[in-house]
Coordinates of C-alpha atoms in Angstrom, one line a residue:
M1 CA 11.4 22.6 -38.4
E2 CA 14.2 23.9 -36.0
I3 CA 13.1 25.8 -33.0
G4 CA 13.7 29.4 -33.3
S5 CA 12.8 29.7 -36.9
S6 CA 9.8 31.6 -36.0
L7 CA 7.8 32.5 -32.9
A8 CA 4.8 30.6 -34.2
S9 CA 6.8 27.4 -34.5
E10 CA 8.3 27.9 -31.0
G11 CA 4.9 28.4 -29.6
L12 CA 3.6 25.2 -31.2
E13 CA 6.5 23.2 -29.8
I14 CA 6.2 24.7 -26.3
Q15 CA 2.5 24.1 -26.4
L16 CA 3.1 20.4 -27.2
L17 CA 5.5 20.2 -24.3
M18 CA 3.0 21.7 -21.8
E19 CA 0.3 19.3 -23.1
T20 CA 2.7 16.5 -22.5
L21 CA 3.3 17.7 -18.9
N22 CA -0.5 17.7 -18.2
E23 CA -1.0 14.3 -19.7
K24 CA 1.9 12.5 -17.9
S25 CA 1.8 14.2 -14.5
S26 CA 5.3 13.0 -13.7
I27 CA 7.4 16.2 -13.2
G28 CA 9.3 17.1 -10.1
L29 CA 9.9 20.8 -10.8
E30 CA 8.3 23.5 -8.7
M31 CA 8.1 26.7 -10.7
Q32 CA 6.1 29.8 -10.2
I33 CA 5.5 32.4 -12.9
A34 CA 3.7 35.4 -11.6
T35 CA 3.0 38.3 -13.9
E36 CA 0.9 41.4 -13.5
S37 CA -0.6 40.8 -17.0
M38 CA 0.3 39.2 -20.3
V39 CA -1.0 40.4 -23.6
C40 CA -1.6 37.6 -26.1
G41 CA -1.6 38.7 -29.7
D42 CA -2.6 42.2 -30.9
S43 CA -4.1 44.2 -28.1
T44 CA -6.5 45.8 -30.5
N45 CA -8.0 42.5 -31.6
S46 CA -7.4 40.3 -28.6
P47 CA -8.4 40.8 -25.0
Q48 CA -5.7 40.8 -22.3
K49 CA -5.4 37.8 -20.1
I50 CA -3.9 37.7 -16.6
F51 CA -2.2 34.5 -15.6
R52 CA -1.7 34.0 -11.9
R53 CA 0.8 31.2 -11.8
L54 CA 2.0 27.9 -13.2
K55 CA 3.0 25.4 -10.6
T56 CA 3.9 21.8 -10.9
K57 CA 4.3 19.2 -8.1
P58 CA 6.8 16.3 -7.6
R59 CA 6.9 13.5 -10.1
G60 CA 3.9 11.2 -10.0
L61 CA 1.5 13.9 -8.6
E62 CA -0.9 16.0 -10.6
E63 CA 0.2 19.5 -11.5
E64 CA -1.6 22.7 -11.1
A65 CA -2.6 24.2 -14.4
V66 CA -2.4 27.8 -15.5
V67 CA -5.3 29.7 -14.1
S68 CA -6.8 32.7 -15.9
P69 CA -9.8 34.8 -15.0
G70 CA -13.1 33.3 -16.3
S71 CA -11.7 29.8 -16.7
T72 CA -13.5 27.0 -14.8
S73 CA -11.5 24.0 -16.1
P74 CA -7.9 23.4 -17.2
K75 CA -9.3 22.0 -20.4
E76 CA -10.7 25.4 -21.3
I77 CA -7.4 27.1 -21.1
T78 CA -5.8 28.2 -24.3
L79 CA -2.0 28.3 -24.3
E80 CA -1.2 31.0 -26.9
G81 CA 1.8 30.3 -29.1
L82 CA 3.3 33.8 -28.8
V83 CA 3.4 33.5 -25.0
W84 CA 5.0 30.1 -24.8
G85 CA 7.2 30.8 -27.8
G86 CA 8.7 33.7 -25.9
L87 CA 10.0 31.7 -22.9
P88 CA 13.7 31.9 -22.4
E89 CA 15.6 28.9 -23.8
E90 CA 17.2 28.2 -20.4
L91 CA 13.7 27.8 -18.9
V92 CA 12.6 25.5 -21.7
D93 CA 15.7 23.3 -21.1
R94 CA 14.9 23.2 -17.4
I95 CA 11.3 22.1 -18.0
L96 CA 12.6 19.4 -20.4
A97 CA 15.1 18.2 -17.9
W98 CA 12.4 17.5 -15.3
L99 CA 10.4 15.4 -17.8
P100 CA 10.4 11.7 -17.2
P101 CA 13.2 10.3 -19.5
I102 CA 10.5 8.2 -21.3
C103 CA 8.6 11.4 -22.3
L104 CA 11.8 13.3 -23.2
F105 CA 12.9 10.4 -25.3
R106 CA 9.7 10.6 -27.3
L107 CA 9.8 14.5 -27.6
R108 CA 13.2 14.3 -29.3
G109 CA 11.3 14.0 -32.6
V110 CA 9.6 17.4 -32.3
C111 CA 12.5 19.5 -33.6
K112 CA 16.3 19.5 -34.2
R113 CA 16.9 21.5 -31.1
W114 CA 15.2 19.0 -28.8
H115 CA 16.8 16.1 -30.7
S116 CA 20.3 17.4 -30.1
I117 CA 19.7 18.7 -26.6
V118 CA 20.6 15.3 -25.0
N119 CA 24.2 15.7 -26.3
E120 CA 24.7 19.2 -24.9
H121 CA 27.1 19.4 -22.0
G122 CA 25.1 21.9 -20.0
F123 CA 21.8 19.9 -20.3
L124 CA 23.6 16.6 -19.4
K125 CA 25.0 18.3 -16.3
L126 CA 21.6 19.5 -15.3
L127 CA 20.2 16.0 -15.7
S128 CA 22.9 14.6 -13.5
Q129 CA 21.9 16.9 -10.7
L130 CA 18.2 16.0 -10.7
P131 CA 16.7 13.1 -8.7
S132 CA 15.7 9.9 -10.3
H133 CA 12.4 9.6 -12.2
G134 CA 11.4 6.8 -9.8
P135 CA 11.5 3.0 -9.9
C136 CA 11.3 1.3 -13.2
F137 CA 11.4 -2.4 -14.1
L138 CA 12.9 -3.8 -17.3
M139 CA 11.6 -7.0 -18.9
T140 CA 13.5 -8.6 -21.7
Q141 CA 13.5 -11.7 -23.9
K142 CA 15.1 -12.7 -27.2
N143 CA 13.1 -14.5 -29.9
G144 CA 15.7 -15.7 -32.5
E145 CA 17.7 -12.6 -33.3
T146 CA 15.0 -10.2 -32.2
W147 CA 15.1 -8.5 -28.9
Q148 CA 11.8 -7.8 -27.2
S149 CA 11.8 -5.5 -24.1
A150 CA 9.4 -3.3 -22.1
V151 CA 9.8 -0.9 -19.2
Y152 CA 7.3 -0.5 -16.4
S153 CA 7.3 3.0 -14.9
Y154 CA 6.0 2.9 -11.3
P155 CA 5.4 6.6 -11.1
M156 CA 3.4 6.6 -14.4
N157 CA 1.8 3.2 -13.8
A158 CA 2.3 2.3 -17.4
W159 CA 4.3 0.0 -19.7
H160 CA 6.5 1.5 -22.4
S161 CA 8.2 -0.3 -25.3
L162 CA 12.0 -0.1 -25.3
P163 CA 13.6 -1.0 -28.7
L164 CA 16.9 -2.8 -28.6
S165 CA 17.3 -3.4 -32.3
F166 CA 20.6 -1.5 -32.2
I167 CA 22.3 -4.1 -30.0
P168 CA 24.8 -6.5 -31.9
K169 CA 23.1 -9.7 -33.0
K170 CA 25.7 -11.8 -31.1
A171 CA 24.5 -10.5 -27.8
H172 CA 22.4 -13.3 -26.4
S173 CA 21.4 -12.2 -22.9
V174 CA 21.1 -9.2 -20.5
I175 CA 23.1 -10.0 -17.4
A176 CA 23.2 -6.8 -15.4
S177 CA 21.7 -3.3 -15.0
A178 CA 22.9 -0.3 -13.2
G179 CA 22.6 3.5 -13.4
G180 CA 20.7 3.5 -16.7
L181 CA 23.1 1.1 -18.4
L182 CA 22.6 -2.5 -19.5
C183 CA 25.3 -5.2 -19.7
F184 CA 24.9 -7.9 -22.4
A185 CA 26.8 -11.1 -22.9
G186 CA 27.6 -12.3 -26.4
L187 CA 29.2 -15.6 -27.5
E188 CA 32.4 -15.3 -29.5
G189 CA 33.6 -18.7 -30.4
R190 CA 33.8 -20.7 -27.2
H191 CA 34.0 -17.7 -24.8
D192 CA 31.8 -14.7 -23.9
E193 CA 32.4 -11.1 -24.6
L194 CA 30.6 -8.1 -22.9
F195 CA 28.7 -5.2 -24.3
V196 CA 27.4 -2.1 -22.4
C197 CA 24.6 0.1 -23.7
N198 CA 22.3 3.0 -22.8
P199 CA 19.0 1.9 -24.4
F200 CA 17.6 5.4 -24.2
R201 CA 20.5 7.0 -26.0
K202 CA 20.8 4.0 -28.4
E203 CA 24.6 3.9 -27.7
W204 CA 26.6 0.7 -27.1
K205 CA 30.2 -0.3 -26.6
R206 CA 32.0 -3.6 -26.8
L207 CA 34.3 -4.0 -23.8
P208 CA 38.0 -5.0 -24.2
D209 CA 38.7 -8.7 -24.0
M210 CA 39.3 -10.1 -20.5
H211 CA 42.8 -11.5 -19.6
H212 CA 41.3 -15.0 -19.4
T213 CA 38.7 -16.2 -21.9
R214 CA 35.7 -17.8 -20.3
Q215 CA 32.0 -18.5 -20.5
L216 CA 30.9 -16.1 -17.8
G217 CA 29.6 -17.7 -14.7
F218 CA 29.1 -14.6 -12.6
V219 CA 28.8 -10.9 -13.7
N220 CA 27.6 -7.8 -11.8
M221 CA 27.9 -4.1 -12.6
F222 CA 28.1 -1.0 -10.3
V223 CA 27.8 2.6 -11.3
D224 CA 29.3 5.4 -9.2
K225 CA 26.8 8.3 -9.5
K226 CA 29.3 10.9 -8.5
S227 CA 32.1 10.1 -11.0
R228 CA 29.6 8.8 -13.6
C229 CA 31.9 5.8 -14.1
F230 CA 31.1 2.1 -13.8
R231 CA 32.8 -1.2 -12.9
I232 CA 32.0 -4.8 -13.8
V233 CA 33.0 -7.8 -11.7
T234 CA 33.4 -11.2 -13.4
A235 CA 34.2 -14.5 -11.7
G236 CA 34.1 -18.2 -12.5
D237 CA 33.7 -20.1 -15.8
C238 CA 30.5 -22.1 -16.4
S239 CA 32.2 -24.0 -19.3
Y240 CA 34.3 -25.8 -16.8
S241 CA 31.5 -26.7 -14.3
G242 CA 32.6 -29.4 -12.0
S243 CA 36.3 -29.1 -12.8
N244 CA 39.2 -27.8 -10.8
R245 CA 40.0 -25.0 -13.2
I246 CA 41.0 -21.9 -11.3
M247 CA 39.8 -18.6 -12.8
P248 CA 40.8 -15.3 -11.1
T249 CA 38.4 -12.5 -10.6
E250 CA 38.5 -9.7 -13.1
V251 CA 37.2 -6.1 -12.7
Y252 CA 36.6 -3.7 -15.6
D253 CA 36.9 0.1 -14.8
S254 CA 35.4 2.5 -17.4
R255 CA 37.8 5.2 -16.3
S256 CA 40.8 3.2 -17.7
D257 CA 38.8 1.1 -20.2
S258 CA 40.7 -1.9 -19.0
W259 CA 40.5 -5.1 -16.8
S260 CA 42.3 -5.7 -13.6
I261 CA 43.1 -9.2 -12.3
F262 CA 42.7 -10.3 -8.7
D263 CA 43.9 -13.7 -7.5
S264 CA 41.3 -13.9 -4.8
M265 CA 38.6 -16.5 -5.6
P266 CA 35.0 -16.6 -4.3
I267 CA 34.0 -19.4 -1.9
G268 CA 31.2 -21.6 -3.4
N269 CA 29.2 -21.3 -6.6
L270 CA 27.8 -17.8 -7.4
H271 CA 24.8 -16.7 -9.3
S272 CA 24.6 -13.2 -11.0
L273 CA 21.0 -12.6 -10.0
K274 CA 21.7 -13.4 -6.3
S275 CA 24.0 -10.5 -5.7
A276 CA 23.9 -6.8 -4.7
F277 CA 26.2 -3.8 -4.1
C278 CA 26.0 -2.3 -0.7
N279 CA 28.3 0.1 1.1
G280 CA 31.1 -0.4 -1.5
M281 CA 31.0 -4.2 -1.2
L282 CA 29.6 -6.7 -3.6
Y283 CA 27.6 -9.3 -1.7
C284 CA 26.7 -12.7 -3.2
L285 CA 24.8 -15.7 -2.1
T286 CA 26.6 -19.0 -2.5
L287 CA 24.6 -22.0 -3.7
S288 CA 26.8 -24.8 -2.4
P289 CA 27.3 -24.4 0.5
C290 CA 24.5 -21.9 1.2
G291 CA 26.1 -18.8 2.7
L292 CA 27.1 -15.2 2.1
V293 CA 30.3 -13.9 0.6
A294 CA 31.5 -10.3 -0.1
F295 CA 34.0 -8.8 -2.6
D296 CA 35.9 -5.7 -1.7
I297 CA 36.1 -4.0 -5.1
D298 CA 38.9 -1.6 -4.0
R299 CA 41.1 -4.3 -2.5
G300 CA 40.1 -7.1 -4.8
V301 CA 39.5 -9.6 -2.1
W302 CA 36.7 -12.1 -1.5
E303 CA 35.6 -12.7 2.1
S304 CA 33.2 -15.1 3.8
V305 CA 30.6 -13.2 5.8
P306 CA 30.0 -14.9 9.2
V307 CA 26.2 -14.8 9.3
R308 CA 23.9 -17.7 9.7
M309 CA 21.3 -18.1 7.0
P310 CA 17.6 -18.3 8.0
R311 CA 16.2 -21.8 8.7
S312 CA 14.5 -23.8 6.0
L313 CA 15.6 -21.3 3.3
L314 CA 14.7 -22.8 -0.1
D315 CA 15.5 -20.1 -2.5
A316 CA 16.7 -16.5 -1.9
F317 CA 17.9 -13.2 -3.6
L318 CA 19.8 -10.2 -2.4
V319 CA 18.5 -6.6 -2.8
A320 CA 20.3 -3.3 -2.0
G321 CA 18.3 -1.2 0.4
V322 CA 17.7 2.6 0.2
G323 CA 20.9 4.5 -0.8
G324 CA 22.8 1.2 -1.0
E325 CA 23.4 1.4 2.8
S326 CA 21.5 -1.8 3.9
L327 CA 21.4 -5.4 2.6
L328 CA 18.1 -7.2 2.2
L329 CA 17.5 -10.9 1.9
V330 CA 14.3 -12.1 0.1
G331 CA 13.5 -15.8 0.2
R332 CA 11.1 -18.6 0.4
V333 CA 11.1 -20.7 3.5
G334 CA 9.4 -23.9 4.6
L335 CA 9.7 -27.7 4.3
Y336 CA 6.2 -28.4 3.0
S337 CA 4.0 -26.6 0.6
V338 CA 1.3 -25.8 3.1
H339 CA 3.8 -24.1 5.4
Q340 CA 5.9 -22.2 2.8
S341 CA 6.1 -18.4 2.9
M342 CA 8.0 -15.5 1.4
Q343 CA 9.9 -13.4 3.9
L344 CA 12.2 -10.4 3.9
W345 CA 15.2 -9.8 6.2
K346 CA 17.7 -7.1 6.8
L347 CA 21.3 -7.7 7.7
D348 CA 22.2 -6.6 11.2
R349 CA 26.0 -5.9 10.8
K350 CA 26.5 -5.3 14.5
H351 CA 25.2 -8.7 15.6
M352 CA 25.7 -10.4 12.3
D353 CA 22.2 -11.7 12.0
W354 CA 19.2 -11.5 9.7
I355 CA 16.3 -9.5 11.2
E356 CA 12.9 -10.2 9.6
I357 CA 11.3 -7.0 8.3
G358 CA 8.3 -8.2 6.3
R359 CA 6.4 -11.2 5.0
M360 CA 4.3 -11.7 1.8
P361 CA 0.6 -12.2 2.6
H362 CA -0.2 -15.9 2.2
V363 CA -3.0 -15.3 -0.3
M364 CA -0.7 -13.4 -2.6
F365 CA 2.0 -16.0 -2.1
K366 CA -0.3 -18.8 -3.2
T367 CA -1.4 -16.7 -6.2
L368 CA 2.2 -16.0 -7.2
L369 CA 3.4 -19.6 -6.8
K370 CA 0.8 -22.3 -7.8
S371 CA 3.0 -25.1 -6.6
S372 CA 5.8 -25.6 -4.1
A373 CA 8.1 -26.7 -6.8
E374 CA 7.6 -23.6 -9.0
S375 CA 10.6 -21.3 -9.1
F376 CA 10.5 -17.5 -9.0
Q377 CA 12.7 -14.5 -9.7
C378 CA 13.1 -11.4 -7.5
F379 CA 14.8 -8.1 -8.2
G380 CA 14.7 -4.6 -6.9
H381 CA 16.5 -1.6 -5.3
G382 CA 15.8 0.6 -2.4
N383 CA 12.2 0.4 -1.1
F384 CA 10.9 -1.5 -4.2
I385 CA 11.1 -5.3 -4.7
T386 CA 9.4 -7.1 -7.6
F387 CA 8.5 -10.8 -7.7
S388 CA 7.4 -13.0 -10.6
A389 CA 6.8 -16.8 -11.1
Q390 CA 8.6 -18.7 -13.8
K391 CA 5.4 -19.8 -15.5
Q392 CA 3.4 -16.6 -15.2
Q393 CA 3.5 -13.0 -16.5
R394 CA 2.1 -11.5 -13.4
W395 CA 4.3 -9.2 -11.3
L396 CA 3.9 -8.5 -7.7
L397 CA 5.5 -5.3 -6.3
Y398 CA 6.3 -4.6 -2.6
D399 CA 6.9 -1.0 -1.4
A400 CA 8.9 -1.4 1.8
S401 CA 8.5 2.2 2.8
K402 CA 4.7 1.9 2.8
K403 CA 4.5 -1.8 3.6
L404 CA 2.2 -2.2 0.6
W405 CA 1.9 -5.2 -1.7
H406 CA 0.1 -4.9 -5.0
W407 CA 0.0 -6.5 -8.5
F408 CA 0.7 -4.4 -11.5
S409 CA -0.5 -4.9 -15.0
E410 CA 0.7 -7.9 -17.1
C411 CA 3.9 -7.5 -19.1
P412 CA 3.1 -6.8 -22.7
L413 CA 5.8 -9.1 -24.0
P414 CA 4.4 -12.1 -25.8
P415 CA 5.1 -15.5 -24.2
L416 CA 7.6 -17.6 -26.1
G417 CA 7.0 -21.0 -24.6
S418 CA 7.9 -22.8 -21.4
C419 CA 11.6 -23.2 -22.2
K420 CA 12.1 -19.4 -22.5
R421 CA 11.4 -17.0 -19.7
I422 CA 11.3 -13.2 -19.4
R423 CA 14.2 -11.8 -17.5
G424 CA 13.5 -8.9 -15.2
F425 CA 15.8 -6.2 -13.8
F426 CA 15.5 -3.0 -11.8
F427 CA 16.2 -0.2 -14.3
E428 CA 16.9 3.5 -13.8
P429 CA 16.3 5.4 -17.1
R430 CA 19.0 8.0 -17.5
L431 CA 20.0 10.1 -20.5
D432 CA 23.1 11.5 -18.9
M433 CA 25.0 8.2 -18.9
I434 CA 27.0 8.4 -22.1
V435 CA 28.3 5.4 -24.2
P436 CA 30.9 4.8 -25.6
F437 CA 33.4 5.9 -23.0
P438 CA 36.8 7.5 -23.9

């Protein structure tokens, strides 16, 4: 039933919305509605009720409920359909915009109006002006031709299924995530092609062919939040590992829907998961030799960063700090298993050195990695960094702002055997990132 067909139907939908708000407690809108009195229903048959205010707190905190005289508990409050059905449409839209994207995604099935609202220009503009819902982490794996994925919402402290059945079958792996978008690689003959999608909008786009066909060795994606455009950097060719084949770096720009070629080549072997965008530069760890390189995406030039890596560094990852203004290094150090530890450093650009800013508690480190030979993955953004071991489905989260380490619930994805592992990415759910692009 389309909203607006009757006041009764409007009231039912708005009541469903308000119940969702109370259940999820993840809204960042502060709103006060103060009235002298509100008459609910026929004044001859129904008593008047005076509502003092409705106020909600930032996302992740519990909201204050509507308070009426004689009520002792929010559960005893009745939200009359005629009252909520009479709210201005602009106010309803603003309430919907402050919902966590996961809740708004589910509420699209309530009526045609709510289903189509995510395509309205005014509503998308409102979404783009609101702060992020908060850190989320995406876990994916592919079983045959079936994608399995789940999103963990840190503010809601819950896992949510994320269907990816709309993705082309040839897409074999998720290789990058940024600004609510996912980048997939798909094998076409003997070379890779790229797809970009917004899983919450169920929209996808196949990118134009690169100038040089290759099996992608390195891929990363960056989204400019102001212009709402994105760029993808590709380098290397894993099908020619160990050879002297020279492959230029290529950069895709969504504004022109085309690839640009840069002759500059990275120094050393790169890994997509060991890179991060920071201050307009793409930083990458090199595996052989161990070091740090940076790609200036505007000039199209790779440069070696003259910083000495920490001693006895066994394995490491890069994470962009808060606002993309600082570069963090997360790594395992130590020569022997009894002396190994997980440490965090921040790049000091003035003195070109790594400054230690944190260390994983030894008890948690031994719980995460059962043996010194076990590998791990690490990903994050801003103040939040997630760790997982290759053979486990336990996930350890570090909140750098609060200096807190804690485990969160096991990933609901079923294990597929030792040869297949779950891939994790930092993910920012957004409904205002539209695919395909013009």
